[in-house]
Amino acid sequence: MIMPMIQIGERQLSYETSPRSGPPVLFIQGVGVPGCGWTPQTDALRSNFWVTSFDHRGIGNSDLGKDPLTIDLFAQDALAVLDHLDIESAHVVGHSMGGVVSSQLALNASERIRSLSLLCTFHKGKNAAKINACKVWIGLRCHLGTLRMRRFAFQEMIFSRHELDTVDRDAFAFEAQSLFGRDLAEQPSITMKQLSALRKHDCSMLLGSLTDIPSLVISGAQDRIAPPSEGRALSEAISGEYQEWKGTAHGLPITQKDKLNSTLEKFFIAHTL
């Protein structure tokens, strides 16, 4: 994968793209994760698809810029990537906040979207602000204690108990660093700004206009961040196919990568002219 930059005004946006072979697929990440978080998907799918991911403003190698962060701004950046690569239309895959960005991108430029795959995401961005005792407890532990304790707390926020019981958690945390672009014990400063943008965004009343776009919504049954109720509501709003995967949580693109890659490939092929 090459790692070029797009010049947008006075700032640069970093992206990664594979050779131009097969239908184009644009991957859009969530809060606190650079585009390299899609590596389990882009490495597997690049043999049959032209895959592209990018770093949101202020994370990875992309400049933050001076504009206040909004979901619509992230969607404009995604469209800038498509324009820069001369991609007329693409299959778009979004995870968590990236799913909300993908929906806004489709609202802004539906003619550029071949299909939507929305993973572990929200019907309403403001619902990302919903808290409960479990989320508060784990969230506090992500910021307190030793590095190891914070890594383990972050894992509990992202992955299911079943998934964590099947791995060496220290080794798993080390391996995940390359996908998250950081030590799991550390939270990038951009995270709170991204969360604020997500929580202020609500395009739910407009989602009915996306019913003509082939859509797949996948939720993890044990997702503490974007619970299945959000996926079901989103799927109903856009008349999309809904799947709820047992035994997995918010990090399913990592822990369920083989199943997800197979599911995405079949979905793309089914909706490629």
Short mmCIF file of C-alpha atoms in Angstrom, two decimals:
data_model
loop_
_atom_site.label_atom_id
_atom_site.label_comp_id
_atom_site.label_asym_id
_atom_site.label_seq_id
_atom_site.Cartn_x
_atom_site.Cartn_y
_atom_site.Cartn_z
CA MET A 1 0.00 0.00 0.00
CA ILE A 2 1.26 3.49 -0.82
CA MET A 3 0.61 6.40 1.57
CA PRO A 4 0.15 9.65 -0.37
CA MET A 5 -1.44 12.92 0.73
CA ILE A 6 -4.32 15.03 -0.55
CA GLN A 7 -3.97 18.80 -0.29
CA ILE A 8 -7.22 20.34 1.00
CA GLY A 9 -6.79 24.06 1.46
CA GLU A 10 -3.88 24.58 3.84
CA ARG A 11 -3.88 21.07 5.23
CA GLN A 12 -3.12 17.55 4.09
CA LEU A 13 -5.20 14.39 4.34
CA SER A 14 -3.37 11.06 4.42
CA TYR A 15 -4.78 8.03 2.66
CA GLU A 16 -3.78 4.54 1.60
CA THR A 17 -4.83 2.87 -1.62
CA SER A 18 -4.19 -0.40 -3.39
CA PRO A 19 -3.59 -0.92 -7.12
CA ARG A 20 -6.61 -0.07 -9.26
CA SER A 21 -8.01 -3.56 -9.77
CA GLY A 22 -11.66 -4.41 -9.32
CA PRO A 23 -14.56 -2.33 -7.99
CA PRO A 24 -13.54 0.52 -5.66
CA VAL A 25 -14.21 0.26 -1.92
CA LEU A 26 -13.78 3.17 0.51
CA PHE A 27 -13.30 2.34 4.20
CA ILE A 28 -14.13 5.01 6.82
CA GLN A 29 -12.88 4.59 10.41
CA GLY A 30 -14.38 5.50 13.76
CA VAL A 31 -13.28 7.49 16.79
CA GLY A 32 -9.61 7.46 17.73
CA VAL A 33 -8.46 5.07 15.00
CA PRO A 34 -6.47 5.91 11.84
CA GLY A 35 -7.15 4.32 8.49
CA CYS A 36 -4.68 1.52 9.19
CA GLY A 37 -7.31 0.06 11.50
CA TRP A 38 -8.85 -1.41 8.35
CA THR A 39 -5.75 -3.50 7.57
CA PRO A 40 -7.51 -6.85 8.32
CA GLN A 41 -10.01 -5.93 5.59
CA THR A 42 -7.83 -4.11 3.06
CA ASP A 43 -5.14 -6.81 3.08
CA ALA A 44 -7.72 -9.52 2.45
CA LEU A 45 -9.86 -7.73 -0.13
CA ARG A 46 -7.25 -5.94 -2.21
CA SER A 47 -6.79 -8.92 -4.54
CA ASN A 48 -10.32 -8.49 -5.92
CA PHE A 49 -11.13 -4.86 -5.10
CA TRP A 50 -9.55 -1.43 -5.30
CA VAL A 51 -9.46 -0.62 -1.58
CA THR A 52 -8.83 2.79 -0.04
CA SER A 53 -8.79 4.08 3.53
CA PHE A 54 -7.81 7.43 5.01
CA ASP A 55 -6.88 9.13 8.27
CA HIS A 56 -9.49 11.54 9.63
CA ARG A 57 -8.39 15.08 10.42
CA GLY A 58 -6.04 15.24 13.38
CA ILE A 59 -5.18 11.55 13.55
CA GLY A 60 -2.54 9.39 11.88
CA ASN A 61 -0.72 11.50 9.30
CA SER A 62 -3.58 13.90 8.54
CA ASP A 63 -3.47 17.54 9.62
CA LEU A 64 -6.13 18.76 12.03
CA GLY A 65 -6.70 22.13 10.38
CA LYS A 66 -8.60 25.05 11.89
CA ASP A 67 -12.21 24.10 11.07
CA PRO A 68 -14.41 22.81 13.92
CA LEU A 69 -14.85 19.07 13.54
CA THR A 70 -18.24 17.89 12.34
CA ILE A 71 -19.57 14.69 10.80
CA ASP A 72 -20.40 16.62 7.64
CA LEU A 73 -16.78 17.80 7.45
CA PHE A 74 -15.57 14.21 7.71
CA ALA A 75 -18.01 13.27 4.93
CA GLN A 76 -16.61 16.08 2.79
CA ASP A 77 -13.13 14.66 3.35
CA ALA A 78 -14.33 11.21 2.26
CA LEU A 79 -15.77 12.73 -0.90
CA ALA A 80 -12.46 14.54 -1.49
CA VAL A 81 -10.70 11.16 -1.42
CA LEU A 82 -13.09 9.79 -4.06
CA ASP A 83 -12.62 12.91 -6.19
CA HIS A 84 -8.83 12.82 -5.86
CA LEU A 85 -8.74 9.21 -7.05
CA ASP A 86 -11.26 9.86 -9.83
CA ILE A 87 -13.62 7.28 -8.35
CA GLU A 88 -17.05 7.83 -9.85
CA SER A 89 -18.76 5.57 -7.31
CA ALA A 90 -17.64 3.16 -4.60
CA HIS A 91 -18.81 0.61 -2.10
CA VAL A 92 -18.51 2.44 1.23
CA VAL A 93 -17.79 0.70 4.54
CA GLY A 94 -17.99 2.58 7.83
CA HIS A 95 -17.33 1.44 11.40
CA SER A 96 -18.74 3.21 14.48
CA MET A 97 -18.43 6.97 13.87
CA GLY A 98 -17.34 6.00 10.37
CA GLY A 99 -20.77 4.49 9.81
CA VAL A 100 -22.40 7.82 10.64
CA VAL A 101 -19.94 9.57 8.31
CA SER A 102 -20.81 7.04 5.60
CA SER A 103 -24.51 7.74 5.98
CA GLN A 104 -23.87 11.49 5.74
CA LEU A 105 -21.68 10.94 2.68
CA ALA A 106 -24.56 9.04 1.06
CA LEU A 107 -26.96 11.86 1.93
CA ASN A 108 -24.58 14.39 0.40
CA ALA A 109 -23.75 12.44 -2.76
CA SER A 110 -25.93 9.35 -3.17
CA GLU A 111 -24.86 8.95 -6.80
CA ARG A 112 -21.31 8.20 -5.61
CA ILE A 113 -22.37 5.24 -3.46
CA ARG A 114 -22.65 1.72 -4.88
CA SER A 115 -23.50 0.21 -1.51
CA LEU A 116 -23.27 0.96 2.21
CA SER A 117 -21.87 -1.46 4.80
CA LEU A 118 -22.41 0.03 8.26
CA LEU A 119 -20.69 -1.79 11.11
CA CYS A 120 -21.22 -1.36 14.86
CA THR A 121 -22.65 2.09 14.34
CA PHE A 122 -25.50 4.41 15.28
CA HIS A 123 -28.93 5.41 14.11
CA LYS A 124 -28.41 8.78 15.80
CA GLY A 125 -24.95 10.15 16.55
CA LYS A 126 -26.15 11.64 19.81
CA ASN A 127 -26.89 8.14 21.08
CA ALA A 128 -23.13 7.63 21.33
CA ALA A 129 -23.42 9.79 24.45
CA LYS A 130 -25.70 7.38 26.27
CA ILE A 131 -24.00 6.12 29.42
CA ASN A 132 -24.59 3.37 31.92
CA ALA A 133 -22.75 2.14 35.00
CA CYS A 134 -20.72 -0.41 33.04
CA LYS A 135 -19.49 2.13 30.46
CA VAL A 136 -18.61 4.63 33.18
CA TRP A 137 -16.66 2.02 35.16
CA ILE A 138 -14.71 0.74 32.18
CA GLY A 139 -14.16 4.28 30.89
CA LEU A 140 -12.62 5.35 34.18
CA ARG A 141 -10.35 2.32 34.20
CA CYS A 142 -9.14 3.24 30.70
CA HIS A 143 -7.56 6.34 32.25
CA LEU A 144 -6.44 5.08 35.66
CA GLY A 145 -3.90 2.57 36.91
CA THR A 146 -0.90 0.95 35.29
CA LEU A 147 -0.41 0.71 31.53
CA ARG A 148 -1.41 -2.94 31.65
CA MET A 149 -4.58 -2.19 33.61
CA ARG A 150 -5.57 0.52 31.13
CA ARG A 151 -4.91 -1.75 28.17
CA PHE A 152 -7.10 -4.43 29.67
CA ALA A 153 -9.88 -1.93 30.42
CA PHE A 154 -9.82 -0.69 26.82
CA GLN A 155 -10.04 -4.27 25.59
CA GLU A 156 -13.13 -4.79 27.75
CA MET A 157 -14.73 -1.72 26.17
CA ILE A 158 -14.09 -2.95 22.61
CA PHE A 159 -14.18 -6.74 22.72
CA SER A 160 -16.57 -9.29 24.21
CA ARG A 161 -15.76 -11.38 27.26
CA HIS A 162 -15.91 -14.50 25.10
CA GLU A 163 -13.34 -13.08 22.68
CA LEU A 164 -10.97 -11.99 25.46
CA ASP A 165 -11.19 -15.39 27.15
CA THR A 166 -9.76 -17.02 24.02
CA VAL A 167 -6.57 -14.92 23.71
CA ASP A 168 -3.42 -13.97 25.60
CA ARG A 169 -4.51 -10.44 26.49
CA ASP A 170 -0.99 -9.01 26.77
CA ALA A 171 -0.03 -10.37 23.36
CA PHE A 172 -3.37 -9.27 21.93
CA ALA A 173 -2.82 -5.72 23.19
CA PHE A 174 0.64 -5.63 21.62
CA GLU A 175 -0.63 -6.94 18.27
CA ALA A 176 -3.49 -4.41 18.24
CA GLN A 177 -1.10 -1.45 18.50
CA SER A 178 -0.48 -1.52 14.74
CA LEU A 179 -4.22 -1.29 14.04
CA PHE A 180 -5.01 1.45 16.55
CA GLY A 181 -1.83 3.37 15.79
CA ARG A 182 -0.97 3.59 19.49
CA ASP A 183 -0.59 1.76 22.76
CA LEU A 184 -4.08 0.77 23.91
CA ALA A 185 -3.31 2.38 27.27
CA GLU A 186 -3.14 5.81 25.64
CA GLN A 187 -6.11 7.78 24.28
CA PRO A 188 -5.35 10.30 21.52
CA SER A 189 -6.37 13.88 22.28
CA ILE A 190 -8.48 14.02 19.11
CA THR A 191 -10.86 11.42 20.56
CA MET A 192 -12.94 13.87 22.59
CA LYS A 193 -13.27 16.25 19.63
CA GLN A 194 -14.44 13.40 17.41
CA LEU A 195 -16.91 12.22 20.04
CA SER A 196 -18.25 15.75 20.38
CA ALA A 197 -18.80 15.93 16.62
CA LEU A 198 -20.55 12.56 16.68
CA ARG A 199 -22.83 13.44 19.58
CA LYS A 200 -23.92 16.69 17.92
CA HIS A 201 -24.92 14.94 14.70
CA ASP A 202 -28.41 13.66 13.94
CA CYS A 203 -29.43 12.92 10.36
CA SER A 204 -31.93 10.22 11.37
CA MET A 205 -34.91 12.09 9.90
CA LEU A 206 -33.23 12.05 6.46
CA LEU A 207 -32.15 8.41 6.36
CA GLY A 208 -35.34 7.32 4.59
CA SER A 209 -33.95 8.90 1.42
CA LEU A 210 -31.23 6.22 1.32
CA THR A 211 -33.55 3.26 0.81
CA ASP A 212 -32.54 2.88 -2.85
CA ILE A 213 -28.90 2.27 -1.89
CA PRO A 214 -28.08 -1.41 -1.15
CA SER A 215 -27.22 -1.44 2.55
CA LEU A 216 -25.90 -3.93 5.06
CA VAL A 217 -25.92 -3.19 8.80
CA ILE A 218 -23.98 -5.43 11.18
CA SER A 219 -24.03 -5.22 14.98
CA GLY A 220 -22.13 -7.17 17.60
CA ALA A 221 -24.55 -8.72 20.10
CA GLN A 222 -22.27 -7.74 23.02
CA ASP A 223 -21.36 -4.26 21.76
CA ARG A 224 -21.23 -1.86 24.73
CA ILE A 225 -20.56 1.21 22.55
CA ALA A 226 -23.06 0.82 19.71
CA PRO A 227 -25.64 -1.67 21.01
CA PRO A 228 -27.68 -3.78 18.59
CA SER A 229 -30.73 -1.57 19.16
CA GLU A 230 -28.87 1.16 17.24
CA GLY A 231 -28.13 -1.18 14.35
CA ARG A 232 -31.71 -2.40 14.17
CA ALA A 233 -33.07 1.16 14.14
CA LEU A 234 -30.58 2.20 11.46
CA SER A 235 -31.37 -0.80 9.30
CA GLU A 236 -35.09 -0.13 9.55
CA ALA A 237 -34.60 3.54 8.62
CA ILE A 238 -32.66 2.76 5.44
CA SER A 239 -34.44 -0.53 4.61
CA GLY A 240 -31.11 -2.34 4.82
CA GLU A 241 -30.19 -5.94 5.50
CA TYR A 242 -29.50 -6.44 9.21
CA GLN A 243 -27.18 -8.99 10.82
CA GLU A 244 -26.48 -9.38 14.53
CA TRP A 245 -23.41 -11.46 15.31
CA LYS A 246 -23.36 -13.42 18.55
CA GLY A 247 -20.30 -13.55 20.79
CA THR A 248 -18.72 -10.39 19.44
CA ALA A 249 -18.66 -6.67 20.19
CA HIS A 250 -17.43 -3.32 18.85
CA GLY A 251 -14.11 -4.70 17.63
CA LEU A 252 -15.62 -7.30 15.32
CA PRO A 253 -13.62 -6.11 12.27
CA ILE A 254 -10.57 -7.42 14.16
CA THR A 255 -11.83 -10.48 15.99
CA GLN A 256 -14.24 -11.59 13.25
CA LYS A 257 -12.13 -10.48 10.31
CA ASP A 258 -12.48 -13.66 8.24
CA LYS A 259 -16.25 -13.77 8.60
CA LEU A 260 -16.53 -10.04 7.94
CA ASN A 261 -14.26 -10.11 4.90
CA SER A 262 -16.26 -12.97 3.38
CA THR A 263 -19.54 -11.19 4.13
CA LEU A 264 -18.35 -7.92 2.62
CA GLU A 265 -16.96 -9.58 -0.49
CA LYS A 266 -20.24 -11.38 -1.18
CA PHE A 267 -22.19 -8.17 -0.57
CA PHE A 268 -19.98 -6.14 -2.91
CA ILE A 269 -20.20 -8.75 -5.67
CA ALA A 270 -23.98 -8.92 -5.33
CA HIS A 271 -24.20 -5.16 -5.88
CA THR A 272 -21.56 -4.60 -8.55
CA LEU A 273 -22.89 -3.97 -12.04
#
